[in-house]
PDB file of C-alpha atoms in Angstrom:
ATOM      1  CA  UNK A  24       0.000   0.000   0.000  1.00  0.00           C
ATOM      2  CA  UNK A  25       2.042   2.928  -1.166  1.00  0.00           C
ATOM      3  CA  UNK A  26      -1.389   5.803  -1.163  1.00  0.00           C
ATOM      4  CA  UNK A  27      -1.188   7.121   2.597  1.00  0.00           C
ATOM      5  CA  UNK A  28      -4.099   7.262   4.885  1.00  0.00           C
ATOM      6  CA  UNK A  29      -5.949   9.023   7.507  1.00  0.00           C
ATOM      7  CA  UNK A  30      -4.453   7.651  11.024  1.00  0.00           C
ATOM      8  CA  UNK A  31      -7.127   8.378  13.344  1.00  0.00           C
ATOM      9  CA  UNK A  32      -9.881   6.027  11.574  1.00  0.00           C
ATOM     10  CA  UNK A  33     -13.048   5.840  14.156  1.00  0.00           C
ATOM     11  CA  UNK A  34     -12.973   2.305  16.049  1.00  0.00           C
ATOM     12  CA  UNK A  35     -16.333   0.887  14.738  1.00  0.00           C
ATOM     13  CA  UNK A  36     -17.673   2.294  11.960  1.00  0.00           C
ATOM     14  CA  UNK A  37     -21.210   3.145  11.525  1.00  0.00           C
ATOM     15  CA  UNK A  38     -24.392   0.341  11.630  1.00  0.00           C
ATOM     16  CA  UNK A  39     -24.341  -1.038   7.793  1.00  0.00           C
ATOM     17  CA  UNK A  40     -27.124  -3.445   5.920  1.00  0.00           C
ATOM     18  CA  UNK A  41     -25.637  -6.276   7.524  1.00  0.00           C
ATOM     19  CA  UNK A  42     -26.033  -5.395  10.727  1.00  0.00           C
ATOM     20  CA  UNK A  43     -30.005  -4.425  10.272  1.00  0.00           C
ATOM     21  CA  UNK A  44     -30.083  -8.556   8.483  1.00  0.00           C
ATOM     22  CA  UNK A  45     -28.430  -9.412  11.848  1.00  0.00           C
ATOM     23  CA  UNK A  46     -30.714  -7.694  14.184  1.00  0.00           C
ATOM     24  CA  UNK A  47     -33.688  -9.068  12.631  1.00  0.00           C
ATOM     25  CA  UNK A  48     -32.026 -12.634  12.762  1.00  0.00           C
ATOM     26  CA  UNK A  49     -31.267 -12.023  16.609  1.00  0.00           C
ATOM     27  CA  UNK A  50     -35.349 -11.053  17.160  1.00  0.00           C
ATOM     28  CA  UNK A  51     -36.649 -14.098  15.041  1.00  0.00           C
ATOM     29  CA  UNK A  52     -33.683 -16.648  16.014  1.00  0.00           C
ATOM     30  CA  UNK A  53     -31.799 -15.600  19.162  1.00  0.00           C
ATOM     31  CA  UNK A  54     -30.031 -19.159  19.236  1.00  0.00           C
ATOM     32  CA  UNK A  55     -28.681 -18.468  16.189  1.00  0.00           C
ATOM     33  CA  UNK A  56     -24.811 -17.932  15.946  1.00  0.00           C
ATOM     34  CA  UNK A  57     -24.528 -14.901  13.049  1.00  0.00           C
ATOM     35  CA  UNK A  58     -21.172 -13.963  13.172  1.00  0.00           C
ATOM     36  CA  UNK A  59     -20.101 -16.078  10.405  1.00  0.00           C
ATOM     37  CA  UNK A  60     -23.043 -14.299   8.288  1.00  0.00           C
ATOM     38  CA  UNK A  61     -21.424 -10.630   9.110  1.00  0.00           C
ATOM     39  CA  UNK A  62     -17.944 -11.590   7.935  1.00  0.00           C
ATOM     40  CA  UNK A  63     -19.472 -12.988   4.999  1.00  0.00           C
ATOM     41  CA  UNK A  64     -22.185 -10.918   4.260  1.00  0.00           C
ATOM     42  CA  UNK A  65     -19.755  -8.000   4.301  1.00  0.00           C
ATOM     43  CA  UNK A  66     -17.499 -10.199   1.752  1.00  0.00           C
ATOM     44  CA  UNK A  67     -20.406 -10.661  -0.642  1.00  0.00           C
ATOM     45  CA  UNK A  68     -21.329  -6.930  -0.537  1.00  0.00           C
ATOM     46  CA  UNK A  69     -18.179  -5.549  -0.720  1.00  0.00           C
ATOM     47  CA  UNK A  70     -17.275  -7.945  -3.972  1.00  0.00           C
ATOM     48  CA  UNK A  71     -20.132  -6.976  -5.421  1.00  0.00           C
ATOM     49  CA  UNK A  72     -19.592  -3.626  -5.381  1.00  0.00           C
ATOM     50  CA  UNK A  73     -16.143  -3.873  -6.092  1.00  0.00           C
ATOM     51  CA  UNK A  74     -16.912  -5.663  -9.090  1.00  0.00           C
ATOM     52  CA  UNK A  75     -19.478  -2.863 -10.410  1.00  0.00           C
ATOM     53  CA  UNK A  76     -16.444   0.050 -10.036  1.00  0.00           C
ATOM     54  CA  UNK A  77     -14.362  -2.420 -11.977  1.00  0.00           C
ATOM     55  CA  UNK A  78     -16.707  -3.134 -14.678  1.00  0.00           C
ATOM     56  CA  UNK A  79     -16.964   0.730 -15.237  1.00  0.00           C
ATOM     57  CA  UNK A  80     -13.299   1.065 -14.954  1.00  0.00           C
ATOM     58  CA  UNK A  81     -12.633  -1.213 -17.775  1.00  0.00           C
ATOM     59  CA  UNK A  82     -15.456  -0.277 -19.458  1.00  0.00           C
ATOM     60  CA  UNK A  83     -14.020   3.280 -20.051  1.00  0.00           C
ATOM     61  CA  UNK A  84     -11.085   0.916 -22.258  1.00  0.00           C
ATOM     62  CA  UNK A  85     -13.716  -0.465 -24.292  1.00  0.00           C
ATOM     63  CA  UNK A  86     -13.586  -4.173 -22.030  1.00  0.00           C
ATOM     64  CA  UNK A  87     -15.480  -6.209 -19.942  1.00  0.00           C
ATOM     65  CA  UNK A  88     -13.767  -7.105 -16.217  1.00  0.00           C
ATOM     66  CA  UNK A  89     -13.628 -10.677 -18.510  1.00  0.00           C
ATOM     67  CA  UNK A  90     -12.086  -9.302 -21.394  1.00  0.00           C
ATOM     68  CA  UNK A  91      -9.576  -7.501 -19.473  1.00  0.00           C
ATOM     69  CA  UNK A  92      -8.496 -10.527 -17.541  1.00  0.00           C
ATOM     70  CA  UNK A  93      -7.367 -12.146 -20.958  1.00  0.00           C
ATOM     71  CA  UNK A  94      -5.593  -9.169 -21.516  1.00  0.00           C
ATOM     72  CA  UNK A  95      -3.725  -8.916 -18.147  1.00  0.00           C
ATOM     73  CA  UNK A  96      -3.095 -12.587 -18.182  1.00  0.00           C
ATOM     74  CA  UNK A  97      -1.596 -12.400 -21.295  1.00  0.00           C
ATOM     75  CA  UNK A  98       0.668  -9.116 -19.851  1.00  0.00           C
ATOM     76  CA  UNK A  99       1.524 -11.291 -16.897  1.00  0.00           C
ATOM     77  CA  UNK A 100       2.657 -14.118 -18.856  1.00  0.00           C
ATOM     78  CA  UNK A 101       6.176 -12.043 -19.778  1.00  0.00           C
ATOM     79  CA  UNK A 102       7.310 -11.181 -23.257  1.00  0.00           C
ATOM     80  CA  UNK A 103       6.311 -12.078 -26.058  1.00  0.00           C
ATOM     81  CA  UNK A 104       3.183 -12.023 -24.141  1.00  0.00           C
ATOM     82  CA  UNK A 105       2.260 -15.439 -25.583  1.00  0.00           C
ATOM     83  CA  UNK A 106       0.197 -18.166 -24.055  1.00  0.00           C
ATOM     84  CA  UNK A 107      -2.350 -20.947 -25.515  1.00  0.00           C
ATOM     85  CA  UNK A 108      -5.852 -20.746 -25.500  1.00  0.00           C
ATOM     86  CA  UNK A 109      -5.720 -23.822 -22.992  1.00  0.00           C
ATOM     87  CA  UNK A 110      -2.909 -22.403 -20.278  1.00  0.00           C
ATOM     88  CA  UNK A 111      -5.506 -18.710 -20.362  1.00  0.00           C
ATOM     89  CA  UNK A 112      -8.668 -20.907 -19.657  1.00  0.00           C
ATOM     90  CA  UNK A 113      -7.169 -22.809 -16.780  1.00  0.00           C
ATOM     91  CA  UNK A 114      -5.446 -19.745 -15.370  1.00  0.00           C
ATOM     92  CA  UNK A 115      -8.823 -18.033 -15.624  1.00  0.00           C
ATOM     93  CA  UNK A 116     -10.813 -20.707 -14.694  1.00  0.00           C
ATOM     94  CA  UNK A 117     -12.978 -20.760 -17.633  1.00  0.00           C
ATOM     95  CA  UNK A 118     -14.400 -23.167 -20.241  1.00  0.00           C
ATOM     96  CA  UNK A 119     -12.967 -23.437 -23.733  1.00  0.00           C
ATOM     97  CA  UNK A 120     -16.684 -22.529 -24.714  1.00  0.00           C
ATOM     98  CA  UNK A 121     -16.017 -19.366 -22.908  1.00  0.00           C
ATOM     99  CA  UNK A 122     -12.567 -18.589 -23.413  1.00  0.00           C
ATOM    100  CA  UNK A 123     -13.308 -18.888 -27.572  1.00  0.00           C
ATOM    101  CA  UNK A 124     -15.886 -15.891 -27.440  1.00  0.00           C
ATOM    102  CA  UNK A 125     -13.522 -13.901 -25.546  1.00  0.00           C
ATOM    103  CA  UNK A 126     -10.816 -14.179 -27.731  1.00  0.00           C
ATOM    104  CA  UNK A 127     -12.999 -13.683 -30.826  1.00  0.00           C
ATOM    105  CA  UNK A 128     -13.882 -10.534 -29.079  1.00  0.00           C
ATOM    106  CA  UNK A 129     -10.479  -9.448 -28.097  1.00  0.00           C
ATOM    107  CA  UNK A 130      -8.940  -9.911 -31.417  1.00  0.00           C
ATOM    108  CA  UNK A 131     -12.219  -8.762 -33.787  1.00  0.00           C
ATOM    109  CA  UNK A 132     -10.836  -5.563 -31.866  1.00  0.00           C
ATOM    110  CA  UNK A 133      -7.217  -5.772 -32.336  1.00  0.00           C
ATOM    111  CA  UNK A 134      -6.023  -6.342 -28.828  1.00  0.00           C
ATOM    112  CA  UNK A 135      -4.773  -9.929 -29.700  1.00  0.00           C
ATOM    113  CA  UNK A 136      -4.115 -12.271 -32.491  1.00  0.00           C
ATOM    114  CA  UNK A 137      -3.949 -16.146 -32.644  1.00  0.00           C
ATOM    115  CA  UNK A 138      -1.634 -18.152 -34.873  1.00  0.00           C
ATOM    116  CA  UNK A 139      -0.550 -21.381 -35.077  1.00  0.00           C
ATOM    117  CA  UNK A 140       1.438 -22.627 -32.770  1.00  0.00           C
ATOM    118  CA  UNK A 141       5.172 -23.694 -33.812  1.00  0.00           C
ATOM    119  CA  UNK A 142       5.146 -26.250 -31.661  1.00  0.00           C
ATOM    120  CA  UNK A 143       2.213 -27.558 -31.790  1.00  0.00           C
ATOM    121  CA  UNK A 144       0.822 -28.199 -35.286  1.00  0.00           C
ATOM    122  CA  UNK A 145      -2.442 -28.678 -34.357  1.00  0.00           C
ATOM    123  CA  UNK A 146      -2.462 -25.928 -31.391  1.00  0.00           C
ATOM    124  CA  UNK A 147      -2.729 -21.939 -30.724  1.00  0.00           C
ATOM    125  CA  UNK A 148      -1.144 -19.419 -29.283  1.00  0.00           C
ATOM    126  CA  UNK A 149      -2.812 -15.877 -28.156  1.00  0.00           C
ATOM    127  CA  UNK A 150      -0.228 -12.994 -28.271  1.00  0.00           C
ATOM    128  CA  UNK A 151      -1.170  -9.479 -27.121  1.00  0.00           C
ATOM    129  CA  UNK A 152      -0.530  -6.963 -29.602  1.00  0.00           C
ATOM    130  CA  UNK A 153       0.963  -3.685 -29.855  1.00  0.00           C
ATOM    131  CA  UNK A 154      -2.568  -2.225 -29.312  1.00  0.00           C
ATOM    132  CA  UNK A 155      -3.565  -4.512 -26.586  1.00  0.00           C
ATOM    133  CA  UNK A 156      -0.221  -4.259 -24.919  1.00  0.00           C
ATOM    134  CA  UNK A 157      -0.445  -0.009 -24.587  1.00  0.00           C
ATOM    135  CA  UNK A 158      -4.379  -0.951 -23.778  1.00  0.00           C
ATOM    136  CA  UNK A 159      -3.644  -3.220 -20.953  1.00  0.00           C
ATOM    137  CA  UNK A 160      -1.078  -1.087 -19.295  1.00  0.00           C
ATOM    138  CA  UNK A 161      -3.580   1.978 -19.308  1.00  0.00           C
ATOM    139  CA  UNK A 162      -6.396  -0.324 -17.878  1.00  0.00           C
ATOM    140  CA  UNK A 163      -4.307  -2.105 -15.169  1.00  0.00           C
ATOM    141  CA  UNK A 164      -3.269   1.218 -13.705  1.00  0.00           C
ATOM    142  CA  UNK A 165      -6.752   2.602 -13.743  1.00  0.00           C
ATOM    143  CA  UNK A 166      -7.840  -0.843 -12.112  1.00  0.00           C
ATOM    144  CA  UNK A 167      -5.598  -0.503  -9.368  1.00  0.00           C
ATOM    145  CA  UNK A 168      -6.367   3.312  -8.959  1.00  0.00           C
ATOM    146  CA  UNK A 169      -9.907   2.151  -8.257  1.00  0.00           C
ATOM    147  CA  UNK A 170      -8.800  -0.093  -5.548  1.00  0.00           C
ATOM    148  CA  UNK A 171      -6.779   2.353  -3.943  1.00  0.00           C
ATOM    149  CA  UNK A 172      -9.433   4.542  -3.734  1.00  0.00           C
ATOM    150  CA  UNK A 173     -11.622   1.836  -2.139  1.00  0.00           C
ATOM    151  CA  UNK A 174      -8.614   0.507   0.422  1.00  0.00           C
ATOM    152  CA  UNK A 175      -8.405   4.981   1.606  1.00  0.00           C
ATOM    153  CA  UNK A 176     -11.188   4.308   3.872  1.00  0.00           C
ATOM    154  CA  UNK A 177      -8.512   1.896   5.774  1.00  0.00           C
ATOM    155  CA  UNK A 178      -4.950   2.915   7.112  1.00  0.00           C
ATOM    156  CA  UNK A 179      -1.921   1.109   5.270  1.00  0.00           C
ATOM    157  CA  UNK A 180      -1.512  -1.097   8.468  1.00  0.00           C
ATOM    158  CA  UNK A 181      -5.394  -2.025   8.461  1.00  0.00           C
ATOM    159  CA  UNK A 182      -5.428  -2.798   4.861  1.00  0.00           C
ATOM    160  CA  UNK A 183      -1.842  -4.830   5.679  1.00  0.00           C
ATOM    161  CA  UNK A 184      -4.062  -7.051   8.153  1.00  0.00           C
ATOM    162  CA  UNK A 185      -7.358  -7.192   5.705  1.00  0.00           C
ATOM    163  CA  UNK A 186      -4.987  -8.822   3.410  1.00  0.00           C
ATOM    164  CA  UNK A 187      -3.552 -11.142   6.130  1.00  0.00           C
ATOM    165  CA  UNK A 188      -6.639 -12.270   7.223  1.00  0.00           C
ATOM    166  CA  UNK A 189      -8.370 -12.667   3.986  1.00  0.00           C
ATOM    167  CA  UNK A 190      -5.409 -15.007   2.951  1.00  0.00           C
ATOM    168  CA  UNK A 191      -5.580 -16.680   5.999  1.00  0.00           C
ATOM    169  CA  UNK A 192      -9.165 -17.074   5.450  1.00  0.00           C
ATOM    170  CA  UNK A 193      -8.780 -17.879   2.069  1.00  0.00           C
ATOM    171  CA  UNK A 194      -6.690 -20.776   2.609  1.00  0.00           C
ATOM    172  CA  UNK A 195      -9.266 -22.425   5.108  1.00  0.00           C
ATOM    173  CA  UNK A 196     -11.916 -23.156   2.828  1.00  0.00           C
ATOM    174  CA  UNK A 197      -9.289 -24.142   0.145  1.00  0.00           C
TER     175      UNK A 197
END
């Protein structure tokens, strides 16, 4: 976390959706252990709107938050910025089916190009090009620059444990 941040942050912050759904569980079900459903609850809401901002980041580049993680996969990846449709699906978690209407996207507008792969004669390879390169690098940073301005609410050390904890948690229900 490089962007600096307030230091006196209030201790609790004020009473939020999830605590009004956890109220109303505490009047109808008073046995009923909710603390689970705040962490989570909070999780689901903040992804969700996390994933809106995104979408209208990218969408200022022309992309989908989809279309952008070809791109940035592909950026990843190192020069030449090469990888098969197969090694993008399974980084990306995606079907073929899926992956294929990306890429027709993606290169319909330039950003990529397939070819046949050298190695391979009866395999592809995805290469970002010049335009999807310069694309990518403008979208990233405006990606991040969104997130940033979502982590300000936190302190650098606050957002240092969020990410802790989230990996920590992360790894539990792996």
């Amino acid at each position: 976390m490089t962007q600096s941040r307030p230091q006196n942050q209030p201790d609790r912050p004020a009473p939020d959706a999830v605590d009004a759904i956890i109220e109303q569980w505490a009047a109808v079900r008073p046995d009923l252990d909710t603390g689970a459903m705040e962490v989570f609850g909070r999780i689901y809401r903040l992804s969700r709107a996390m994933a809106d901002r995104t979408e209208k980041t990218y969408a200022r580049f022309g992309i989908s938050r989809g279309e952008f993680d070809v791109l940035a996969t592909l950026r990843r990846s190192g020069e030449p910025y090469t990888l098969s449709p197969r090694q993008l699906a399974a980084t990306l978690m995606l079907t073929t089916g899926g992956m294929t209407g990306r890429l027709d996207k993606l290169e319909r507008a330039g950003l990529l190009r397939r070819s046949p792969d050298p190695h391979d004669r009866r395999g592809l390879q995805v290469t970002l090009t010049d335009e999807g390169l310069s694309l990518t690098e403008e979208a990233v940073g405006a990606g991040v620059a969104t997130q940033t301005e979502a982590l300000a609410a936190l302190t650098d050390e606050q957002a240092r444990q969020l990410a802790d904890l989230l990996r920590q948690l992360l790894a539990g229900t792996a």
